[in-house]
mmCIF file of C-alpha atoms in Angstrom:
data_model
loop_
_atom_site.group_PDB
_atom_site.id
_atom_site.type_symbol
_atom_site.label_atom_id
_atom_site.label_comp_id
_atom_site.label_asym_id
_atom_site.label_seq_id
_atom_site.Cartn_x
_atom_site.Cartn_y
_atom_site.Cartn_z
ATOM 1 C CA UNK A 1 45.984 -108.674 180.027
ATOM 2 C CA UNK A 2 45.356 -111.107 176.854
ATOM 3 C CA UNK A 3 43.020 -114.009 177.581
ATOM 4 C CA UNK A 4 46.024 -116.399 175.128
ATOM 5 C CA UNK A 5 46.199 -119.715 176.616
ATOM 6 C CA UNK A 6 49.878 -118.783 176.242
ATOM 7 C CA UNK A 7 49.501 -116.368 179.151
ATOM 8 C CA UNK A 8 48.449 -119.578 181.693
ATOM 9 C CA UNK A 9 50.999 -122.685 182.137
ATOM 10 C CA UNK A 10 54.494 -123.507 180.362
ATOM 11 C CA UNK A 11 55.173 -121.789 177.550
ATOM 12 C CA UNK A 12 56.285 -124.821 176.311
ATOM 13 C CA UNK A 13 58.168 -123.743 172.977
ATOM 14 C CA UNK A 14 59.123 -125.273 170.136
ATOM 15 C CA UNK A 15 62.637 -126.790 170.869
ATOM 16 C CA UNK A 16 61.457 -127.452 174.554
ATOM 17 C CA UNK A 17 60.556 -130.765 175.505
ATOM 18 C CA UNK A 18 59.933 -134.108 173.851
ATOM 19 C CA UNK A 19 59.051 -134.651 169.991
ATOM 20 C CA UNK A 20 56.146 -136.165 170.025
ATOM 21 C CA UNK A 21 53.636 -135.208 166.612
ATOM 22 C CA UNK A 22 52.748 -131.474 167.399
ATOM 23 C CA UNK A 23 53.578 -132.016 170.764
ATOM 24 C CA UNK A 24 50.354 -133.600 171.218
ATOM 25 C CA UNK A 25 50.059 -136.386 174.709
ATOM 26 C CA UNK A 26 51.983 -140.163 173.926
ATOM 27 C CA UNK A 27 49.652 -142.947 174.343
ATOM 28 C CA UNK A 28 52.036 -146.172 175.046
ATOM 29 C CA UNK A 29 48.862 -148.971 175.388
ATOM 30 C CA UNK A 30 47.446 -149.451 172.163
ATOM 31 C CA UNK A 31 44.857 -151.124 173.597
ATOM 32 C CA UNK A 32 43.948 -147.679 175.467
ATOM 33 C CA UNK A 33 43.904 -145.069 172.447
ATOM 34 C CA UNK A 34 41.062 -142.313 173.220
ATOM 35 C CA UNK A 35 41.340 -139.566 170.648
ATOM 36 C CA UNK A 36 39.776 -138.536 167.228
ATOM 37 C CA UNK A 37 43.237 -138.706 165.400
ATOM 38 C CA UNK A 38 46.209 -140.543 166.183
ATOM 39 C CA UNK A 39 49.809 -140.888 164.667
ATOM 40 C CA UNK A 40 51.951 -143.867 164.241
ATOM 41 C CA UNK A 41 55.047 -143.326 162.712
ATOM 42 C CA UNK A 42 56.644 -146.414 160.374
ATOM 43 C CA UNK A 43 60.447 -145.914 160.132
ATOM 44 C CA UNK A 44 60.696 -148.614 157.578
ATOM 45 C CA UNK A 45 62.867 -148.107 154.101
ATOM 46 C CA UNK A 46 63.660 -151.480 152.717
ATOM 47 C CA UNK A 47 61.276 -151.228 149.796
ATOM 48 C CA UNK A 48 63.248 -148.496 148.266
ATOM 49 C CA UNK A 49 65.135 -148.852 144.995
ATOM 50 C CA UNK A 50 67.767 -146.228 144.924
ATOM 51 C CA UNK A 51 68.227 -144.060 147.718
ATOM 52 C CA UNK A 52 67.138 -145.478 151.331
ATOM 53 C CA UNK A 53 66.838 -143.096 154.358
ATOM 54 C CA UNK A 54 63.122 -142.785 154.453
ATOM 55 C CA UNK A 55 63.786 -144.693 157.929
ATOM 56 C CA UNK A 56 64.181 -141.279 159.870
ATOM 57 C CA UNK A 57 61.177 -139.856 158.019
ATOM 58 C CA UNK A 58 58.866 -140.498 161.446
ATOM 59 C CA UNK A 59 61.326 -139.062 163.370
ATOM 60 C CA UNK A 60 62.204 -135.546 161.387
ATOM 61 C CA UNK A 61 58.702 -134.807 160.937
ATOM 62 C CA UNK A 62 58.154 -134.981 164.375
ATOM 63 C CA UNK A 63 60.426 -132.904 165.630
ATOM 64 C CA UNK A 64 59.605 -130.780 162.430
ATOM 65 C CA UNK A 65 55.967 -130.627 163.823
ATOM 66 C CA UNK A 66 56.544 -129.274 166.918
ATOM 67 C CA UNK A 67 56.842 -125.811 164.763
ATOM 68 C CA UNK A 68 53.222 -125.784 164.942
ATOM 69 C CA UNK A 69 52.578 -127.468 167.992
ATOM 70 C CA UNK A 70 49.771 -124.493 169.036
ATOM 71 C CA UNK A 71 49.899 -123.828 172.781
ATOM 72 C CA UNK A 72 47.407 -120.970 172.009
ATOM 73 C CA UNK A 73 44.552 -123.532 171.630
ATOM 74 C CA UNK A 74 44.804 -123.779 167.448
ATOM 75 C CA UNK A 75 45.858 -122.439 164.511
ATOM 76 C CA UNK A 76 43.790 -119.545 163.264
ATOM 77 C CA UNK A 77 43.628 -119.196 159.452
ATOM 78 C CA UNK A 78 42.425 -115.747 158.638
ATOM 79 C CA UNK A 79 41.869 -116.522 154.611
ATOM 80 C CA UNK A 80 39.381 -119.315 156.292
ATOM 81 C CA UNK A 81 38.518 -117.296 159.285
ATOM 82 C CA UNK A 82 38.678 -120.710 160.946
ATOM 83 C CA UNK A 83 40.462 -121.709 164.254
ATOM 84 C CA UNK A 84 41.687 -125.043 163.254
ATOM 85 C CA UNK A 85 42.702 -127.831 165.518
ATOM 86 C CA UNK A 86 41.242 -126.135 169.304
ATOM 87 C CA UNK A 87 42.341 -128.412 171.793
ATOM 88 C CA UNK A 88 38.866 -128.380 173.203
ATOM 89 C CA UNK A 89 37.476 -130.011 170.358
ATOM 90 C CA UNK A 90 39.890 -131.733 168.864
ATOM 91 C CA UNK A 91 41.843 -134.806 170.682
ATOM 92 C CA UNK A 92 45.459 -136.026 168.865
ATOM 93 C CA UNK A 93 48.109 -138.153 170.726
ATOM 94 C CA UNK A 94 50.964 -139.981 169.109
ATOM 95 C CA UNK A 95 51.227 -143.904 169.764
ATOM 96 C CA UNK A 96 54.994 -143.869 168.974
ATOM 97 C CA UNK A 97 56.217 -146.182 165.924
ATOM 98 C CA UNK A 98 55.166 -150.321 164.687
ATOM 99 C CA UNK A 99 58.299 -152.077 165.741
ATOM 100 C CA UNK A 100 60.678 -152.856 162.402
ATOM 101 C CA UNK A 101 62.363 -155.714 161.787
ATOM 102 C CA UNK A 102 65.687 -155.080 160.016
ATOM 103 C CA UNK A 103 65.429 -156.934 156.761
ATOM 104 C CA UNK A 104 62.138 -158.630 157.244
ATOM 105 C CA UNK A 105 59.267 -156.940 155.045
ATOM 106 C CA UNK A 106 57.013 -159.313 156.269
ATOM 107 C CA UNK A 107 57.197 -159.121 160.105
ATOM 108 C CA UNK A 108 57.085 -155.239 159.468
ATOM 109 C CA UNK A 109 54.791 -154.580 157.774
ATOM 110 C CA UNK A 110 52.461 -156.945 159.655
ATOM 111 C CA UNK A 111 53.221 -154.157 162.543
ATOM 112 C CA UNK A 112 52.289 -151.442 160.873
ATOM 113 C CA UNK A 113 49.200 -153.033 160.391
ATOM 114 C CA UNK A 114 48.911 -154.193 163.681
ATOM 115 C CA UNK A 115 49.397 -150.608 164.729
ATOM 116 C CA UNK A 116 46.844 -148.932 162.388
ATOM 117 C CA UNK A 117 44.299 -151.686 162.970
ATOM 118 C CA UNK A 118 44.533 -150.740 166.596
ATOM 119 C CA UNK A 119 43.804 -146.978 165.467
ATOM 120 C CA UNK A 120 40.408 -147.868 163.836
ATOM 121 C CA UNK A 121 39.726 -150.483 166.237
ATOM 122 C CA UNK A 122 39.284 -147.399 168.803
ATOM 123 C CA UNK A 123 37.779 -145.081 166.447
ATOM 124 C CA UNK A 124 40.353 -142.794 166.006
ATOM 125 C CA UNK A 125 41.634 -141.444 162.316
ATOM 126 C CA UNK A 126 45.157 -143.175 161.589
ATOM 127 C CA UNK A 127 47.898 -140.631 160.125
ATOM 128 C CA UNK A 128 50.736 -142.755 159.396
ATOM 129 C CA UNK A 129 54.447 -141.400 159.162
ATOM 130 C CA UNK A 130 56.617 -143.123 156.779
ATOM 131 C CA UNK A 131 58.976 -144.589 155.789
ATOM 132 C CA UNK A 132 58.892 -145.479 152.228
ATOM 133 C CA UNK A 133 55.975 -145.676 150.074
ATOM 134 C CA UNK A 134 55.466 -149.505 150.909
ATOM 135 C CA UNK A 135 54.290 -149.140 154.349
ATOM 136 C CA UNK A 136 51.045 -148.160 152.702
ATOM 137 C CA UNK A 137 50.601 -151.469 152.053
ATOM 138 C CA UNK A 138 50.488 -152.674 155.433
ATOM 139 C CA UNK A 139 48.231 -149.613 155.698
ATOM 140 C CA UNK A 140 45.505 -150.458 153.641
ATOM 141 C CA UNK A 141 45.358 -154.135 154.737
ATOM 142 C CA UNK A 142 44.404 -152.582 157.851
ATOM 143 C CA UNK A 143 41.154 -151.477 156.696
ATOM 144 C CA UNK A 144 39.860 -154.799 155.717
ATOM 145 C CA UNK A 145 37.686 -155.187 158.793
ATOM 146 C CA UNK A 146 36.537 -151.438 158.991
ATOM 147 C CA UNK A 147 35.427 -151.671 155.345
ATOM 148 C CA UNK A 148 33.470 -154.518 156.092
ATOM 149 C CA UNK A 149 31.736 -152.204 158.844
ATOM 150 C CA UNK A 150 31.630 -148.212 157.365
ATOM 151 C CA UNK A 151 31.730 -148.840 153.288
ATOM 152 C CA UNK A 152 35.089 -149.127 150.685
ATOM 153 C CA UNK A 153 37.388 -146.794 150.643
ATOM 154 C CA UNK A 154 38.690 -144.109 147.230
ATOM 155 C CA UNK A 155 42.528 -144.071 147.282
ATOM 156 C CA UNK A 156 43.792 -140.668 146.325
ATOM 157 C CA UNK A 157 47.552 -140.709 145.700
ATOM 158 C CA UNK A 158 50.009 -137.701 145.748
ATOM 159 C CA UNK A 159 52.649 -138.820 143.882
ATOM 160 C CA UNK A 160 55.883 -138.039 140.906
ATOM 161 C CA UNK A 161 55.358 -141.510 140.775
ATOM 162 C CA UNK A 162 52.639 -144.374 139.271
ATOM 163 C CA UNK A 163 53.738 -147.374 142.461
ATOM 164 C CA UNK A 164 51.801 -149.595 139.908
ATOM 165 C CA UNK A 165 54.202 -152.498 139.430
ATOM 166 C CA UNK A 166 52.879 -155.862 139.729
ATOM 167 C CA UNK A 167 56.357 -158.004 140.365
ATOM 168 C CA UNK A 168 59.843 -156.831 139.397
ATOM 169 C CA UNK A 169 62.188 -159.810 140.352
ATOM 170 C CA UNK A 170 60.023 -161.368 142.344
ATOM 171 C CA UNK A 171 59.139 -158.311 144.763
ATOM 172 C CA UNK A 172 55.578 -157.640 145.448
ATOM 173 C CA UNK A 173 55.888 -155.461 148.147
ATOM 174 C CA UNK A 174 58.562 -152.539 147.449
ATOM 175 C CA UNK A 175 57.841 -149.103 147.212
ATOM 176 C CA UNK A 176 56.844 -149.521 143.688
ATOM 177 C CA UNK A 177 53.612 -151.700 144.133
ATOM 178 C CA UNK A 178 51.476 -150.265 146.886
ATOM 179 C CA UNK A 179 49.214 -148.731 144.606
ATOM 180 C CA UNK A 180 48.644 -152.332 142.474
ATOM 181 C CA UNK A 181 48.071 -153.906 145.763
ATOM 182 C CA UNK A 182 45.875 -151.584 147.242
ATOM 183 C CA UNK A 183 44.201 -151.533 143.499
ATOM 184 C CA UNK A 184 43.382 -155.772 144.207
ATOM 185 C CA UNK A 185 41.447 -154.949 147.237
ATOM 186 C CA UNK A 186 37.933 -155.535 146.933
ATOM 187 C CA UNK A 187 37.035 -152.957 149.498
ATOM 188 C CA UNK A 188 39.167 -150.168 147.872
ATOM 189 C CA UNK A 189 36.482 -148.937 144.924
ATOM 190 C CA UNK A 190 39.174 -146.903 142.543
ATOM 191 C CA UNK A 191 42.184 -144.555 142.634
ATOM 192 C CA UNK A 192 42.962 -140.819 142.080
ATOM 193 C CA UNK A 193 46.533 -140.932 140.950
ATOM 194 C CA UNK A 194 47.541 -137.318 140.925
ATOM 195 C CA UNK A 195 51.009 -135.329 140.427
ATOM 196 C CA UNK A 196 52.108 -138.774 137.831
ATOM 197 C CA UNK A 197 55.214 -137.352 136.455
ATOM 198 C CA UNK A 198 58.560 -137.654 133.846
ATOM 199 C CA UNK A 199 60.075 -141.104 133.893
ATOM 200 C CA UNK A 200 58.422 -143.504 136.608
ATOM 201 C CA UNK A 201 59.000 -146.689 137.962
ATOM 202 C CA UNK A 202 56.118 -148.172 136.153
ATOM 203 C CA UNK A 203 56.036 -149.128 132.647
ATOM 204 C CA UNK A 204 53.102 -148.286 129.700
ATOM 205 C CA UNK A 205 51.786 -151.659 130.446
ATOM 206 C CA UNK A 206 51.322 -150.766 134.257
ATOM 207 C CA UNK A 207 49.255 -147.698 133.308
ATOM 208 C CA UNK A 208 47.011 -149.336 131.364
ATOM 209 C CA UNK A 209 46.417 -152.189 134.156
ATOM 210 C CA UNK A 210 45.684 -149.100 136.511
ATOM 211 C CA UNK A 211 43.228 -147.547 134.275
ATOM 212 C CA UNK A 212 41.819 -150.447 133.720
ATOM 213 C CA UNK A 213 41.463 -151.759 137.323
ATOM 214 C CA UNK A 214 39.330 -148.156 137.931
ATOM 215 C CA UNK A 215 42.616 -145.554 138.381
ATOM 216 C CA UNK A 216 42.259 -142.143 136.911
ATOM 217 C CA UNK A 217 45.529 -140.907 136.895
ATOM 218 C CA UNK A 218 46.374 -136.962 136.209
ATOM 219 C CA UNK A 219 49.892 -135.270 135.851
ATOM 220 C CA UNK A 220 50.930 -131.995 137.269
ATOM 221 C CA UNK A 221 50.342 -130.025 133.989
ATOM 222 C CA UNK A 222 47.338 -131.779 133.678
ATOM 223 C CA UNK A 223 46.099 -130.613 137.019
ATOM 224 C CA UNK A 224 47.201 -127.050 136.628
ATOM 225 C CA UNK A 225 45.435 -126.849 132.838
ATOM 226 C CA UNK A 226 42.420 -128.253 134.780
ATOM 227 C CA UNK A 227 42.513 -126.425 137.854
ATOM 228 C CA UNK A 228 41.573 -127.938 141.679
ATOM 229 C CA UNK A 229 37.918 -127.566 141.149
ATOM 230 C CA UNK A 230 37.970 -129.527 138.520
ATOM 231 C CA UNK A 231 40.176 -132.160 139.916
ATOM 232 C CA UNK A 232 38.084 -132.544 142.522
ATOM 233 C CA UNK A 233 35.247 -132.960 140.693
ATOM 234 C CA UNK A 234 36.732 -136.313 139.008
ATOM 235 C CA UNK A 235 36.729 -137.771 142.610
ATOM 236 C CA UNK A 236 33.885 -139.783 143.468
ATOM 237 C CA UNK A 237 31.655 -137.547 145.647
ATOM 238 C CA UNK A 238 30.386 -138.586 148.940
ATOM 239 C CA UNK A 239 32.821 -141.628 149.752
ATOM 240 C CA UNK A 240 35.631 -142.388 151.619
ATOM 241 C CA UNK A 241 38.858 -141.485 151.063
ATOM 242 C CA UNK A 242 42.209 -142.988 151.827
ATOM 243 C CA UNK A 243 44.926 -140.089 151.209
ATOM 244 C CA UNK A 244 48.102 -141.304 150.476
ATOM 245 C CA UNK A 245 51.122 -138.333 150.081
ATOM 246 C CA UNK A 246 54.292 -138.878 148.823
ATOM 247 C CA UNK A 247 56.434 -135.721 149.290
ATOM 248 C CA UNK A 248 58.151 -136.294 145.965
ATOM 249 C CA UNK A 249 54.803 -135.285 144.706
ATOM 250 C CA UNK A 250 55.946 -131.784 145.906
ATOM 251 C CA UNK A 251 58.918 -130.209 143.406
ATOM 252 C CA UNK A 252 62.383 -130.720 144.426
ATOM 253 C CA UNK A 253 62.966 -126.725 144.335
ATOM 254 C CA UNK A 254 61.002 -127.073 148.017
ATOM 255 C CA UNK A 255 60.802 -131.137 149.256
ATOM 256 C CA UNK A 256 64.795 -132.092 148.238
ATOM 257 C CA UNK A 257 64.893 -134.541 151.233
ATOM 258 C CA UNK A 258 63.676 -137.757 149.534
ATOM 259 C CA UNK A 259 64.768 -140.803 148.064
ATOM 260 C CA UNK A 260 63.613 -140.235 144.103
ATOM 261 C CA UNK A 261 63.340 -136.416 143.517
ATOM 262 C CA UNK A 262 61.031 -135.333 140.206
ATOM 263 C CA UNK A 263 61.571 -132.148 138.918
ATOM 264 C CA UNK A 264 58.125 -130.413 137.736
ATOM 265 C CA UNK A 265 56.374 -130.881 140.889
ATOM 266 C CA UNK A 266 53.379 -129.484 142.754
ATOM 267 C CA UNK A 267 53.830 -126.181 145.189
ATOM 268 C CA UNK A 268 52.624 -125.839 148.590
ATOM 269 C CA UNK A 269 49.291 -124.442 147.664
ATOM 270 C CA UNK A 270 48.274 -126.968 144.381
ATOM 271 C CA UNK A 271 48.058 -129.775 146.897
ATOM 272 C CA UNK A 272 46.519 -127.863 150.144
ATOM 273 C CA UNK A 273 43.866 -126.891 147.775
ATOM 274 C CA UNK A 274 43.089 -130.397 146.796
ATOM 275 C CA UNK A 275 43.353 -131.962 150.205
ATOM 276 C CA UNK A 276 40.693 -129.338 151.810
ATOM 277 C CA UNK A 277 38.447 -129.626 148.741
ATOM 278 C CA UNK A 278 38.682 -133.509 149.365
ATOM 279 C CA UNK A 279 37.779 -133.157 152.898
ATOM 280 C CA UNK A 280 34.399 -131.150 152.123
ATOM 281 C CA UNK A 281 33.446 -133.804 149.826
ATOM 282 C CA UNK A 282 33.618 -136.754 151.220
ATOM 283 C CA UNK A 283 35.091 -138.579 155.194
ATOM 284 C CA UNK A 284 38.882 -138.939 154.823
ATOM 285 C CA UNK A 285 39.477 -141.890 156.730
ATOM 286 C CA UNK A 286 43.108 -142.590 156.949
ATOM 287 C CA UNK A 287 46.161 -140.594 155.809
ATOM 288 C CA UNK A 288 49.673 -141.274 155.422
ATOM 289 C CA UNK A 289 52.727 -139.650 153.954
ATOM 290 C CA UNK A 290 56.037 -140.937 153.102
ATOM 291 C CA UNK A 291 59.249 -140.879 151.597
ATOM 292 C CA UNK A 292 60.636 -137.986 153.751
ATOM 293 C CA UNK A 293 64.335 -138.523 153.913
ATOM 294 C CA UNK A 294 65.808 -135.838 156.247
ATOM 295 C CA UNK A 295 69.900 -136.665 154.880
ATOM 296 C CA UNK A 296 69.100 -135.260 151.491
ATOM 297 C CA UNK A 297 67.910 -131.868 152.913
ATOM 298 C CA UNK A 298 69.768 -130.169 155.706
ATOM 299 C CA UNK A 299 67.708 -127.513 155.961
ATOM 300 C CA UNK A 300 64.902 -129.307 157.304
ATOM 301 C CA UNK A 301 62.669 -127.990 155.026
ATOM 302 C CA UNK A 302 60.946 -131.431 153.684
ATOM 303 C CA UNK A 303 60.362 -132.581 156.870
ATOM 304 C CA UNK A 304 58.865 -128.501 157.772
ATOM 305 C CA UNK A 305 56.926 -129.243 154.204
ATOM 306 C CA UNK A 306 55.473 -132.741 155.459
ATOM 307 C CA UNK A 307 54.667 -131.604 159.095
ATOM 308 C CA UNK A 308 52.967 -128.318 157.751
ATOM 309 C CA UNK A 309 50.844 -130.863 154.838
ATOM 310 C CA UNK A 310 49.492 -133.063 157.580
ATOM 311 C CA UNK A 311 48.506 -129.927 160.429
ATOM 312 C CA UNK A 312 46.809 -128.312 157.653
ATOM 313 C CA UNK A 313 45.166 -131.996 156.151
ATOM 314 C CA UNK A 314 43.765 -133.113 160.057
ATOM 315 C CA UNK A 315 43.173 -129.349 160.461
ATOM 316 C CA UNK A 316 40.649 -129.622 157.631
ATOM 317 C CA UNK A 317 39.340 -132.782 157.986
ATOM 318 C CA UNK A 318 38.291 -132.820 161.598
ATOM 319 C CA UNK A 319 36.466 -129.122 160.913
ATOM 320 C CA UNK A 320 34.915 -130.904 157.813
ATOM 321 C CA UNK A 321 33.166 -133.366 160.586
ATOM 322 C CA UNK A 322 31.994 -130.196 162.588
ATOM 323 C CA UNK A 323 30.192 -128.248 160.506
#
C-alpha cells in the first residue's frame, strides 16, 4: 500500500463538491481569517469599455481551480523537484466575494477594499479574483495602512494593455486608469508594465506621464529579445511587489475568454518564468488577476489558464518565504 493522502478520507475529486478556490476551507467572518493566503473574488465589470462579462470571472476560475485542488498534500514539480503548496505548511481558504453594487463604482469598490483590507489586517496574502481591471484600484487603496507599517510597494503589471488614462469623459475609475491611480500613490515606489502591446487604450501622451511618474514599461517582443533574466533584473531588487495579471496579457491563441483580446501575446511559460523569478527577489505581497470572461471561451480554457497562473504564483511565493 501507497502512503498518498489520497489513500485516507474522500477522494474528493474535481467535479465533487463545492467551488471554493482549489477547494481550499470558506472562511465567512472576515473578522476571523487565519491563513497565510486568502482569496476574495470581485465579480465587478462596470469599468469595461467594450465587452463586459468579466463579472463571472471569480466564479469560472473557481470552479476552474478545483482542477488542481491537490488532495495528495501538493503539487510536486519535478523540473523544481519542489512539492509546492503541502497542506501542512501552507494554509489557503477563500472568504467568498466584496458585495457589488449594480451600477455604483463607488460603493463597490469601497468593498473590495473593505475585503482586502481585512486580508492584511490578519496577515494573510490577498489574491484577488476579478472582475475587470478596475477592481485593482480598490485593491491598492487597501494597502495604504500596511505600507505605512511594512515599506511601499513595486507594481508589476501583466498586461496587452498600458491602463494609464488619467480621465476620459469624466471617468477616473474604469478599467483604463488603475495603473495612473495606483501610479499617484505615494506608497507605491514605481511600475513594471510588461506584455504593453498593438493599439491600447492609452494615448502617446499617457506613456510618457507613466515613464515619467517612475513606469518602465516593456512589450512582448521586447521581453522575448531580452529574455526573463533580464527582465527581472530591471525590477527593483529586494522590495515589495504588488502583481497585477491581466489574462489578455496571455495571447488570444490560448486566453480567448476576455473582454479586449491582443493578438501577439505572452505563452504559458514567458510569464511563469517571470512570476517565480519575481518571487525569489523580492516579498510579493498582494496579487490579483482579472479580466477573465468565461462567455467568450467555451472551452474553459482562460479560466483553466488563470486558475493554473495563480496555483503556480502562491505555489512560488509561499516556498520563496521558506527557504
Amino acid at each position: 500500500m501507497s502512503d498518498n493522502a489520497y489513500d485516507r478520507g474522500r477522494l474528493n475529486l474535481p467535479f465533487v463538491g463545492i467551488s471554493t478556490f482549489g477547494k481550499y476551507p470558506y472562511t465567512a467572518d472576515w473578522d476571523r481569517i487565519d491563513a497565510d493566503v486568502a482569496i476574495l473574488g470581485a465579480p465587478f465589470d462596470f469599468g469595461t469599455q467594450w465587452r463586459a462579462g468579466a463579472r463571472f470571472g471569480p466564479r469560472s476560475i473557481r470552479e476552474a481551480s478545483t482542477l488542481f485542488s491537490f488532495g495528495h498534500g501538493g503539487a510536486y514539480d519535478h523540473e523544481d523537484d519542489v512539492t509546492y503548496l503541502p497542506a501542512e505548511k501552507v494554509r489557503i481558504v477563500d472568504i467568498g466575494d466584496a458585495d457589488i453594487i449594480h451600477t455604483d463604482t463607488e460603493r463597490s469598490h469601497a468593498n473590495i477594499e473593505f475585503g482586502v483590507r481585512k486580508i492584511l489586517q490578519a496577515g494573510a496574502l490577498p489574491v484577488v479574483l476579478g472582475g475587470d481591471h478596475s477592481v485593482n484600484i480598490p485593491c491598492i487603496n487597501a494597502f495604504e495602512e500596511d505600507c505605512a507599517r511594512n515599506g511601499p510597494i513595486h507594481v508589476v503589471q501583466i498586461d496587452a494593455h498600458l491602463d494609464f488614462v488619467d480621465e476620459r469623459h469624466g471617468v477616473r475609475c474604469g478599467h483604463g486608469n488603475p495603473m495612473r491611480r495606483a501610479a499617484e500613490k505615494h506608497y507605491v515606489s514605481g511600475l513594471s508594465q510588461l506584455g504593453i502591446r498593438n493599439v491600447s487604450s492609452t494615448a502617446r501622451d499617457g506613456y510618457e506621464a507613466a515613464r515619467a511618474m517612475g513606469s518602465d514599461i516593456l512589450s512582448v517582443r521586447q521581453i522575448r529579445s531580452l529574455g526573463a533574466e533580464a527582465v527581472l533584473a530591471r525590477i527593483p531588487k529586494g522590495e515589495r511587489y504588488y502583481v497585477t495579471i491581466d489574462i489578455d496579457g496571455f495571447d488570444p491563441s490560448i486566453a480567448p475568454g476576455t473582454g479586449t483580446p491582443s493578438h501577439g501575446g505572452f505563452i504559458y511559460y514567458e510569464v511563469l518564468e517571470i512570476l517565480a523569478g519575481l518571487a525569489e527577489r523580492g516579498t510579493i505581497a498582494g496579487v490579483d488577476l482579472v479580466e477573465v470572461a468565461p462567455d467568450y471561451d467555451h472551452t474553459g480554457g482562460t479560466a483553466i489558464l488563470a486558475a493554473q497562473v495563480l496555483m503556480n504564483l502562491i505555489g512560488r511565493i509561499m516556498h520563496a518565504r521558506e527557504v
